[in-house]
XYZ file of N, CA and C in Angstrom:
660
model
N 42.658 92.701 69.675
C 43.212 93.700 70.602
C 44.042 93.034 71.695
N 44.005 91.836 71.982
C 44.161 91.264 73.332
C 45.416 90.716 72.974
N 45.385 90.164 71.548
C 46.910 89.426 70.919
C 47.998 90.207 70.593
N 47.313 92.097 70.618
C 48.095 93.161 70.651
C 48.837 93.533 71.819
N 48.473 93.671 72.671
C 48.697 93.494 74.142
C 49.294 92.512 74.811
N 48.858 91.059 74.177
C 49.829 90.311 74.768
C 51.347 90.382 73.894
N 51.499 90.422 72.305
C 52.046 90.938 72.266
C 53.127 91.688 72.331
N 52.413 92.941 72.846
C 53.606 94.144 73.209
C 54.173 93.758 74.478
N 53.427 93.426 75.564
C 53.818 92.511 76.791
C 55.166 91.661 76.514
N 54.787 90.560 75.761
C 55.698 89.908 75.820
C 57.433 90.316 75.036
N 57.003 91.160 74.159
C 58.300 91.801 73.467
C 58.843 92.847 74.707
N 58.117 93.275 75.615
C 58.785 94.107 76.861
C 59.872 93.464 77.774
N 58.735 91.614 77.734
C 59.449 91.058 78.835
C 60.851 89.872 78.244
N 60.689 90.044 76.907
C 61.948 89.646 76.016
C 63.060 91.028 76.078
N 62.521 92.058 75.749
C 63.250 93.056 75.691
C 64.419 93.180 77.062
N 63.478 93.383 78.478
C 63.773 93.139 79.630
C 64.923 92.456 80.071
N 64.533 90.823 79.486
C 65.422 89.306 79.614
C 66.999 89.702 78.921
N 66.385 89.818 77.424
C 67.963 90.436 77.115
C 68.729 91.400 77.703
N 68.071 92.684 77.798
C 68.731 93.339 78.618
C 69.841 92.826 79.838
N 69.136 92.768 81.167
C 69.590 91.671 81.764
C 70.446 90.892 81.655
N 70.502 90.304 80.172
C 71.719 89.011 80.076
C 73.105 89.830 79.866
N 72.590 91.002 78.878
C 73.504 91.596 78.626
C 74.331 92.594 79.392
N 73.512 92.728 80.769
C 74.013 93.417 81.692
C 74.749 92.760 82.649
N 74.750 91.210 82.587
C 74.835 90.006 83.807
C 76.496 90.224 82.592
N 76.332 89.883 81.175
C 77.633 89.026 80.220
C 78.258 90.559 80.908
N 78.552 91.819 80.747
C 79.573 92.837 81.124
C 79.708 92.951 82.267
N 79.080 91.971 83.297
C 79.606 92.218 84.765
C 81.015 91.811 85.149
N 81.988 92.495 86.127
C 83.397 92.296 86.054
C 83.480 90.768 87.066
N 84.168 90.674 87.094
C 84.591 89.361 87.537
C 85.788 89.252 88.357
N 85.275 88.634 89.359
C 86.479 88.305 90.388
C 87.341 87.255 89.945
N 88.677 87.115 90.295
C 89.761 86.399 89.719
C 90.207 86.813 88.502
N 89.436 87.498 87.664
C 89.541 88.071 86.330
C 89.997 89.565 86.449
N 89.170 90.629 86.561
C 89.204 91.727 86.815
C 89.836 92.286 87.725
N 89.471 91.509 89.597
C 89.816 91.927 90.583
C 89.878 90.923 91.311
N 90.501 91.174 92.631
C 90.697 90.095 93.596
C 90.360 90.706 94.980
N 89.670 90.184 95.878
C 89.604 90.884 97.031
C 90.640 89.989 98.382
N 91.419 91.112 98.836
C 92.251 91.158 99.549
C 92.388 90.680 101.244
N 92.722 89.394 101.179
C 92.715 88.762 102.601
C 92.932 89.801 103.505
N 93.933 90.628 103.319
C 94.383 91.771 104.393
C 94.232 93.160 103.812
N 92.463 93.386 104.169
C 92.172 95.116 103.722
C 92.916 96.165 104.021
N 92.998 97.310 103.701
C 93.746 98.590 103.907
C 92.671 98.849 104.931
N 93.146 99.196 106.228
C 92.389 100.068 106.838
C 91.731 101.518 106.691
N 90.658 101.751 107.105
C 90.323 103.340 107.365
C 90.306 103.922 105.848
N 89.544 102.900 104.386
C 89.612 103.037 103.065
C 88.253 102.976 102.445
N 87.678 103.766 103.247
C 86.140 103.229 102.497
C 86.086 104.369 101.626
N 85.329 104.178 100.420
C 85.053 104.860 99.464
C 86.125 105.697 98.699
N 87.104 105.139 98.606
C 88.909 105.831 97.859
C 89.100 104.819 96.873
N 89.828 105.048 96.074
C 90.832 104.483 95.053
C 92.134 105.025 95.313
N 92.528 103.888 95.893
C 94.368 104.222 96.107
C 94.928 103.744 95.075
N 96.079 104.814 94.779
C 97.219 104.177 94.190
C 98.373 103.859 94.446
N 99.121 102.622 94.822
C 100.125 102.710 95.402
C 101.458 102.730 94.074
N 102.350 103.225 94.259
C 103.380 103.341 93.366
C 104.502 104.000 94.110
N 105.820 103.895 93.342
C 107.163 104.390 93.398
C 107.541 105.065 92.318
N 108.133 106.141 92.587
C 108.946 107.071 91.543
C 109.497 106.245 90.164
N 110.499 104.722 91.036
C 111.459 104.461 89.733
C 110.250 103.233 89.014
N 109.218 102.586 88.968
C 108.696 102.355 88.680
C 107.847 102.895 87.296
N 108.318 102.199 86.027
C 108.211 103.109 84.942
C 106.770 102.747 84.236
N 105.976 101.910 84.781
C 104.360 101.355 84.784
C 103.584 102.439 85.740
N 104.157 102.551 87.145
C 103.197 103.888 87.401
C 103.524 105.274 86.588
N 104.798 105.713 85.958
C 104.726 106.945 85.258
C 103.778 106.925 84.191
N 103.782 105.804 83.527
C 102.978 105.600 82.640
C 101.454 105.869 83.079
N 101.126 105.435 83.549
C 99.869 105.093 84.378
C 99.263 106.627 84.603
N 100.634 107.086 84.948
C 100.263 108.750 85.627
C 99.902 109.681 84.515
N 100.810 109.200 83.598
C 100.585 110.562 82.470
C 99.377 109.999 81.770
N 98.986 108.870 81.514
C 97.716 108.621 80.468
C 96.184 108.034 80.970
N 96.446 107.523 82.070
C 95.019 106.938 82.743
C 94.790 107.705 83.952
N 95.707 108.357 85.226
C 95.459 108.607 86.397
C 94.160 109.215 86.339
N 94.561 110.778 86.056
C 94.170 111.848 86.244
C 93.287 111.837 85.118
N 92.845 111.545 84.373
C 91.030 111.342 83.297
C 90.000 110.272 84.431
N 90.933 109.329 84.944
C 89.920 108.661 85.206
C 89.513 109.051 87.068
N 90.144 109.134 87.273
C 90.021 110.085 88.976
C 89.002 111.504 88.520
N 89.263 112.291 87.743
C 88.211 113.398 87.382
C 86.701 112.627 86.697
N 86.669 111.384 86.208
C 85.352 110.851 85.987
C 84.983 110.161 87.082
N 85.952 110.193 88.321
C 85.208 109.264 89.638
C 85.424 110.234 90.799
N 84.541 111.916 90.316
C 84.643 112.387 91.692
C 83.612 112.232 92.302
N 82.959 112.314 93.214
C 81.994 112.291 93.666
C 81.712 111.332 93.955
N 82.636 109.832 93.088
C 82.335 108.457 93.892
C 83.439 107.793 94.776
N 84.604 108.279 94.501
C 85.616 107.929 95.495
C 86.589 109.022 95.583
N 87.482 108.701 96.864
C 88.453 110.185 96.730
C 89.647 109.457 96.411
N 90.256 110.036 96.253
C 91.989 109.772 94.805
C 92.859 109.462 96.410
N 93.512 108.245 96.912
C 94.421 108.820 97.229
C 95.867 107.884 96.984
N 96.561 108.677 96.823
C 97.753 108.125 95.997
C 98.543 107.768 97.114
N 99.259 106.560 97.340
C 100.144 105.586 98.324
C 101.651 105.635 97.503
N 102.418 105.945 98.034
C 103.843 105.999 97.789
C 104.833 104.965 98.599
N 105.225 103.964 97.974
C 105.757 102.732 98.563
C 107.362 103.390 98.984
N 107.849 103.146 99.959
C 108.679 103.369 100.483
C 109.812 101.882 100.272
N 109.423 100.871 100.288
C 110.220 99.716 100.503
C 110.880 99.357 99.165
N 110.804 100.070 98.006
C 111.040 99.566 96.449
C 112.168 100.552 96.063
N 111.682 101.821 95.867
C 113.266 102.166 95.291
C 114.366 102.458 96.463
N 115.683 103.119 95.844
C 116.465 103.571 96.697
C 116.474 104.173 97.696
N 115.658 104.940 97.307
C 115.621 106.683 97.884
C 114.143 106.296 98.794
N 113.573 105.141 98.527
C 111.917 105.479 99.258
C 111.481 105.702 99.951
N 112.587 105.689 101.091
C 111.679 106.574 102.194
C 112.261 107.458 102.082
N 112.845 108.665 101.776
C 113.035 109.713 101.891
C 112.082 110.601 100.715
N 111.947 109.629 99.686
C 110.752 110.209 98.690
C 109.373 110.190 99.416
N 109.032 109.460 100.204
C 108.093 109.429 100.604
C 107.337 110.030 102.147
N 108.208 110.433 103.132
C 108.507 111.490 103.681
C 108.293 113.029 103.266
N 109.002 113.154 102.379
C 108.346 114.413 101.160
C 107.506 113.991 100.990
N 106.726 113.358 100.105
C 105.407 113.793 99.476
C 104.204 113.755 100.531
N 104.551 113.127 101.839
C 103.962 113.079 102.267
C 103.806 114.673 103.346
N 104.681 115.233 103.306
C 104.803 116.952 103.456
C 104.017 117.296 102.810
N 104.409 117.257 101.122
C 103.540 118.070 100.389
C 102.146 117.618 100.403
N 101.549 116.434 100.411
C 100.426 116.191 100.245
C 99.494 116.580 101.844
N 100.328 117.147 102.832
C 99.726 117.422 104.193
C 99.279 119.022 103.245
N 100.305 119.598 102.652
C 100.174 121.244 102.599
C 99.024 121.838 101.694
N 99.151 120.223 100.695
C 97.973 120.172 99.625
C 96.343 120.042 100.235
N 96.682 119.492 101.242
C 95.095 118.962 101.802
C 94.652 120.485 102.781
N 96.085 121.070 103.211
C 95.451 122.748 103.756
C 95.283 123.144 103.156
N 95.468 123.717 101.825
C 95.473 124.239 101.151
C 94.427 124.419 100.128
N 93.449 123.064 99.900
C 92.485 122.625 99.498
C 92.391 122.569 98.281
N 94.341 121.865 97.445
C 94.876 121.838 96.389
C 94.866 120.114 95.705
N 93.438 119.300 94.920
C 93.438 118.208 94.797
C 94.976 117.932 94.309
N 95.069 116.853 94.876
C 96.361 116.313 94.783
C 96.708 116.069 92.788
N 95.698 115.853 91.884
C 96.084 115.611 90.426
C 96.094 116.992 89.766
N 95.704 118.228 90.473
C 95.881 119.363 89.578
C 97.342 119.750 89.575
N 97.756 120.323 88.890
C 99.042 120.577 88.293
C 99.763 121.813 89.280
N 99.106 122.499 90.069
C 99.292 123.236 90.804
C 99.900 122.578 92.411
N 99.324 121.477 92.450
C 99.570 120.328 93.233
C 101.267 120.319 93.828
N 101.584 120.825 95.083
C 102.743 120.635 95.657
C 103.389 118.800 95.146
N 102.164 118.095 95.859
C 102.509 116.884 95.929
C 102.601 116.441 94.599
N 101.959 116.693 93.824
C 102.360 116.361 92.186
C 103.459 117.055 91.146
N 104.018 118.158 91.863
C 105.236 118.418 91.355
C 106.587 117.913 91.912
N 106.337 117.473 92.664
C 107.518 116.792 92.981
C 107.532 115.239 92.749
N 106.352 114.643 92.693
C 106.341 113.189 91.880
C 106.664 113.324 90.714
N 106.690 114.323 89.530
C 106.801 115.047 88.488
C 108.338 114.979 88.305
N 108.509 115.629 89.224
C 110.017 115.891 88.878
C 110.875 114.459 89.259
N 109.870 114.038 90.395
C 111.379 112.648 90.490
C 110.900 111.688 89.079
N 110.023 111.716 88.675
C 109.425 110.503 87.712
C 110.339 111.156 86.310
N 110.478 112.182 86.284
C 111.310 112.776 85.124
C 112.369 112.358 85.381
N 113.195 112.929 86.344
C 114.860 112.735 86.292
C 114.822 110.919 86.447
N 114.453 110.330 87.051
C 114.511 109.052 87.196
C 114.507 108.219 85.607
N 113.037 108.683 85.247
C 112.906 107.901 83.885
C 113.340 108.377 82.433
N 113.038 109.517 82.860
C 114.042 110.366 81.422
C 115.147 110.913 81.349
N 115.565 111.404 82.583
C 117.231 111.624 82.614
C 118.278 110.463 83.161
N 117.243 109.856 83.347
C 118.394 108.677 84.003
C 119.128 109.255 85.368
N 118.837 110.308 85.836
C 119.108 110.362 86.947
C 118.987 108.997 88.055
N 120.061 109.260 88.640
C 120.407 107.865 89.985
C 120.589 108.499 91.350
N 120.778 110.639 91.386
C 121.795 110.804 92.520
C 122.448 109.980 93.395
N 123.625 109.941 92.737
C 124.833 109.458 93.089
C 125.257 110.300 94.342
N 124.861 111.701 94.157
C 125.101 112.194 95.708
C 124.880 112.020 96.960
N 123.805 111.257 96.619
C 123.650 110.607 97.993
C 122.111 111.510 98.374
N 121.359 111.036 99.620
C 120.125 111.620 100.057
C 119.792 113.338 99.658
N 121.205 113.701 100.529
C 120.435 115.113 99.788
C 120.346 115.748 98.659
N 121.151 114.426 97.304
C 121.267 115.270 96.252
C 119.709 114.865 95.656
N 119.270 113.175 96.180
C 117.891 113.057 95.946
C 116.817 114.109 96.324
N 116.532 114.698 97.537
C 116.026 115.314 98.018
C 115.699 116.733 97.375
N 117.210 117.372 97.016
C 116.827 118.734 96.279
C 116.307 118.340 95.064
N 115.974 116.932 94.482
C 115.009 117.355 93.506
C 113.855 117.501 93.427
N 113.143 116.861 94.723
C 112.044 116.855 95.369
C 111.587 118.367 95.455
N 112.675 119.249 96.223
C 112.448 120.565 96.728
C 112.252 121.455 96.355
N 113.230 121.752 94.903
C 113.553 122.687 94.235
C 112.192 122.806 92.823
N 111.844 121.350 93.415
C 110.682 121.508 92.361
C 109.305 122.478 92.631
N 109.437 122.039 93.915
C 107.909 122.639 95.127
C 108.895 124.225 95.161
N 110.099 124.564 95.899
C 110.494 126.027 95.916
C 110.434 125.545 97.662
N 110.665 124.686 98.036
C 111.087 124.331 99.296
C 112.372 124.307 99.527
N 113.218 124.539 101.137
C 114.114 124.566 101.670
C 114.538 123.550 102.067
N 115.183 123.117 102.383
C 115.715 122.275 103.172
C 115.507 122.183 104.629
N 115.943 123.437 105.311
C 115.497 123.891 106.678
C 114.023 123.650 107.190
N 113.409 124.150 105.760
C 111.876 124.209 106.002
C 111.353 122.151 105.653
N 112.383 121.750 105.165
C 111.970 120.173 105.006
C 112.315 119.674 106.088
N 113.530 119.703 107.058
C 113.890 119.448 108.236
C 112.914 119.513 109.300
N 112.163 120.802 109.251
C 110.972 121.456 110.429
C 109.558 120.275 109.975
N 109.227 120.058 108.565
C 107.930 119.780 108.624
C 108.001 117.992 108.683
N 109.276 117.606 108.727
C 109.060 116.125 108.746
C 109.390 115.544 110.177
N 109.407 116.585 111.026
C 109.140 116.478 112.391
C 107.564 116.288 112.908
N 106.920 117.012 112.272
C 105.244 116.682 112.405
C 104.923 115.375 112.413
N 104.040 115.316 113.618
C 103.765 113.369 113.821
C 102.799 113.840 112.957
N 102.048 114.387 112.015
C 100.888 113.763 111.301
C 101.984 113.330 109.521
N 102.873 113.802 109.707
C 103.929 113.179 108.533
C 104.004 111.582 109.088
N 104.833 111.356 110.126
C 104.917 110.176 109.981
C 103.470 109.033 109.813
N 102.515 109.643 110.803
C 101.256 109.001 110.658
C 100.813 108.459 109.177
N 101.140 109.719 108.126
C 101.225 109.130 106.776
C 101.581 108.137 106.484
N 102.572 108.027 106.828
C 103.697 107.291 106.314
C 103.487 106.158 106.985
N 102.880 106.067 108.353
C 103.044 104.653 108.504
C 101.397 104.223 108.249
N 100.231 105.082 107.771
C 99.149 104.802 106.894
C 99.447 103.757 105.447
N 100.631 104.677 104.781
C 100.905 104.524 103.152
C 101.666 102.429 103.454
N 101.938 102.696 105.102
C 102.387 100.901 104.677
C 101.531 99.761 104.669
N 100.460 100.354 104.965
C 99.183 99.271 104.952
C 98.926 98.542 103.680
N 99.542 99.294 102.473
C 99.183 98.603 101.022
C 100.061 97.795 100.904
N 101.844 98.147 101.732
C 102.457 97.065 101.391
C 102.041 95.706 100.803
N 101.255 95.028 101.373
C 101.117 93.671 100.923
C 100.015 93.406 99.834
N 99.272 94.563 99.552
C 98.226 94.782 98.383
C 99.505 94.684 96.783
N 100.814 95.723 97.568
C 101.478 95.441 96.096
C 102.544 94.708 96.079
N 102.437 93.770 96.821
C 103.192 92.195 96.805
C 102.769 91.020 95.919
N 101.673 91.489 95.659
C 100.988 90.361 94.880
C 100.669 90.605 93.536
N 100.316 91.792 92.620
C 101.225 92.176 91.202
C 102.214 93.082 91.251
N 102.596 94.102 92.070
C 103.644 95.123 91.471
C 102.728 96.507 91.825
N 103.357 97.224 91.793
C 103.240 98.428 91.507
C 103.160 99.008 89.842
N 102.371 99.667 89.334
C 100.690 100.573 90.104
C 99.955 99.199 90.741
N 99.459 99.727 91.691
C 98.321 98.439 92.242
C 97.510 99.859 92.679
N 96.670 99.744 92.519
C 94.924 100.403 92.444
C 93.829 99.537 93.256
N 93.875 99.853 94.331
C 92.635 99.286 94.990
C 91.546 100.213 95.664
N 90.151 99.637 95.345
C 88.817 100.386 95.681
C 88.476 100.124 97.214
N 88.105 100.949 98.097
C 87.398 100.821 99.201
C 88.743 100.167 100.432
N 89.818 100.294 99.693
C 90.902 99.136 100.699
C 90.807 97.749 100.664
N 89.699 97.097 99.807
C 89.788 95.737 100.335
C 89.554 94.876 98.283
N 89.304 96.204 97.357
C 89.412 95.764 96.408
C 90.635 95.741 95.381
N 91.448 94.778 94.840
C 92.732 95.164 93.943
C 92.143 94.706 92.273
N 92.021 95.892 91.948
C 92.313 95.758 90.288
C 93.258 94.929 90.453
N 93.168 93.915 88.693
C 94.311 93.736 87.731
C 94.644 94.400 87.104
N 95.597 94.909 87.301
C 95.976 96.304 85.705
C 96.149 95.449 84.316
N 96.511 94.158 84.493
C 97.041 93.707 82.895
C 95.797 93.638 82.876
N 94.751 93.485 83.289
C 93.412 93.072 82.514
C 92.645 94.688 82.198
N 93.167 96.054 82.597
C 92.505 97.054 82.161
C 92.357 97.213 80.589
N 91.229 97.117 80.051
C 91.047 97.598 78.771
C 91.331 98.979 78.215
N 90.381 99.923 79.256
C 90.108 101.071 78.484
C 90.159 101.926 79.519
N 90.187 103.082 79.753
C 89.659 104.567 80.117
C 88.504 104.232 80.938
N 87.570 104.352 80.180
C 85.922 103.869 80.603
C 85.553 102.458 81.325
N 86.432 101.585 81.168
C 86.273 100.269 81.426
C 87.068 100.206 83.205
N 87.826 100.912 83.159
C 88.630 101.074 84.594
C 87.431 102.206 85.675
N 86.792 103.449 85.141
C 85.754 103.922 85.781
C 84.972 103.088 86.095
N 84.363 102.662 85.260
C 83.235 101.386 85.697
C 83.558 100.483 86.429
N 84.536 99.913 86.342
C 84.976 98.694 87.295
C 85.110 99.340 88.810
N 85.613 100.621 88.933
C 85.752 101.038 90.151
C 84.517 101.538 90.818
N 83.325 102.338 90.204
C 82.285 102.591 90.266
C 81.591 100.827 90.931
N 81.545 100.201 90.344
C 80.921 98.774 90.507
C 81.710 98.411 92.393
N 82.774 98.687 91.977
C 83.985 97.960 93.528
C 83.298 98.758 94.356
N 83.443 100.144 93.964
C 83.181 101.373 95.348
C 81.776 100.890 96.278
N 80.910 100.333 95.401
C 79.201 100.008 95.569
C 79.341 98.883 96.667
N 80.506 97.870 96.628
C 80.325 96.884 97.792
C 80.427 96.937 98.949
């Protein structure tokens, strides 16, 4: 009875050991996976930012096949918020000025920024289209950029004039430059947890493998 017991004991505490190893071999890895960031994002605890630009054809990508699955499997552990680099394309600060309108009207409104209904996501929509699939450049100059921004949301011009007077617009905007130097060091998409964690995107495997890794970051 006793050699039964020891035994089952000991196949628990083998069972256990492996476990364990096998939980230690899938742990992510710094320098590998992620890097933590000499100069944190302020005022970022518990978010997954994304920083990106319109002409940037790695965040469209990013947007249509990983964003929005893997932000709906990490609610409740971080909040989504998407950083729009101003210093990269042409147009970037004036793209980013807008969205940062729409994403004020989205947050009254109590419209998550990845549902499709999303002010602020129809107009990233529309510039990520004309940019990458029409080859759009507006050549017209700012405001021909702009009405594509507008006409997408069913905004004015007048009414874009009035709301980018609001200091909590610029406050955005000079929030969204804090990642600057997060995406100096791979590019844009750059994805960082809590403000002070940066994914590698070339090292993302999977769907599931990017939840987890962020789930794991959010915990530090």
């Amino acid at each position: 009875m006793q050699s039964k017991i020891l035994g089952r004991f000991l196949k628990g505490v083998l069972g256990a050991a492996f476990l364990a190893a096998a939980l230690s071999a899938s742990a992510f890895t710094e320098g590998t996976d992620y890097v933590t960031l000499e100069k944190p994002i302020p005022h970022a605890d518990k978010t997954l930012i994304k920083v990106f630009s319109y002409d940037c054809p790695f965040c469209y990508k990013y947007d249509k096949r990983v964003t929005v699955p893997v932000v709906k499997k990490l609610e409740g552990v971080v909040t989504f918020e998407p950083y729009h680099l101003e210093t990269k394309a042409k147009y970037g600060p004036q793209a980013t000025r807008l969205l940062a309108i729409l994403m004020l009207k989205d947050h009254a409104n109590g419209t998550p920024l990845i549902d499709d209904k999303a002010l602020f996501k129809k107009a990233k929509t529309a510039y990520y289209a004309a940019y990458h699939d029409k080859k759009e450049r507006w050549d017209g100059g700012e405001n021909d950029f702009l009405k594509t921004g507008l006409d997408a949301v069913g905004m004015s011009r007048a009414d874009y004039d009035a709301a980018v007077k609001d200091p909590r617009v610029e406050e955005l905007v000079q929030k969204w430059k804090g990642a600057y130097d997060a995406a100096k060091i791979q590019g844009v998409p750059a994805y960082v947890v809590n403000g002070k964690y940066l994914i590698y995107t070339k090292n993302i495997r999977s769907e599931d493998g990017l939840v987890n890794l962020v789930k794991e970051l959010s915990g530090k």
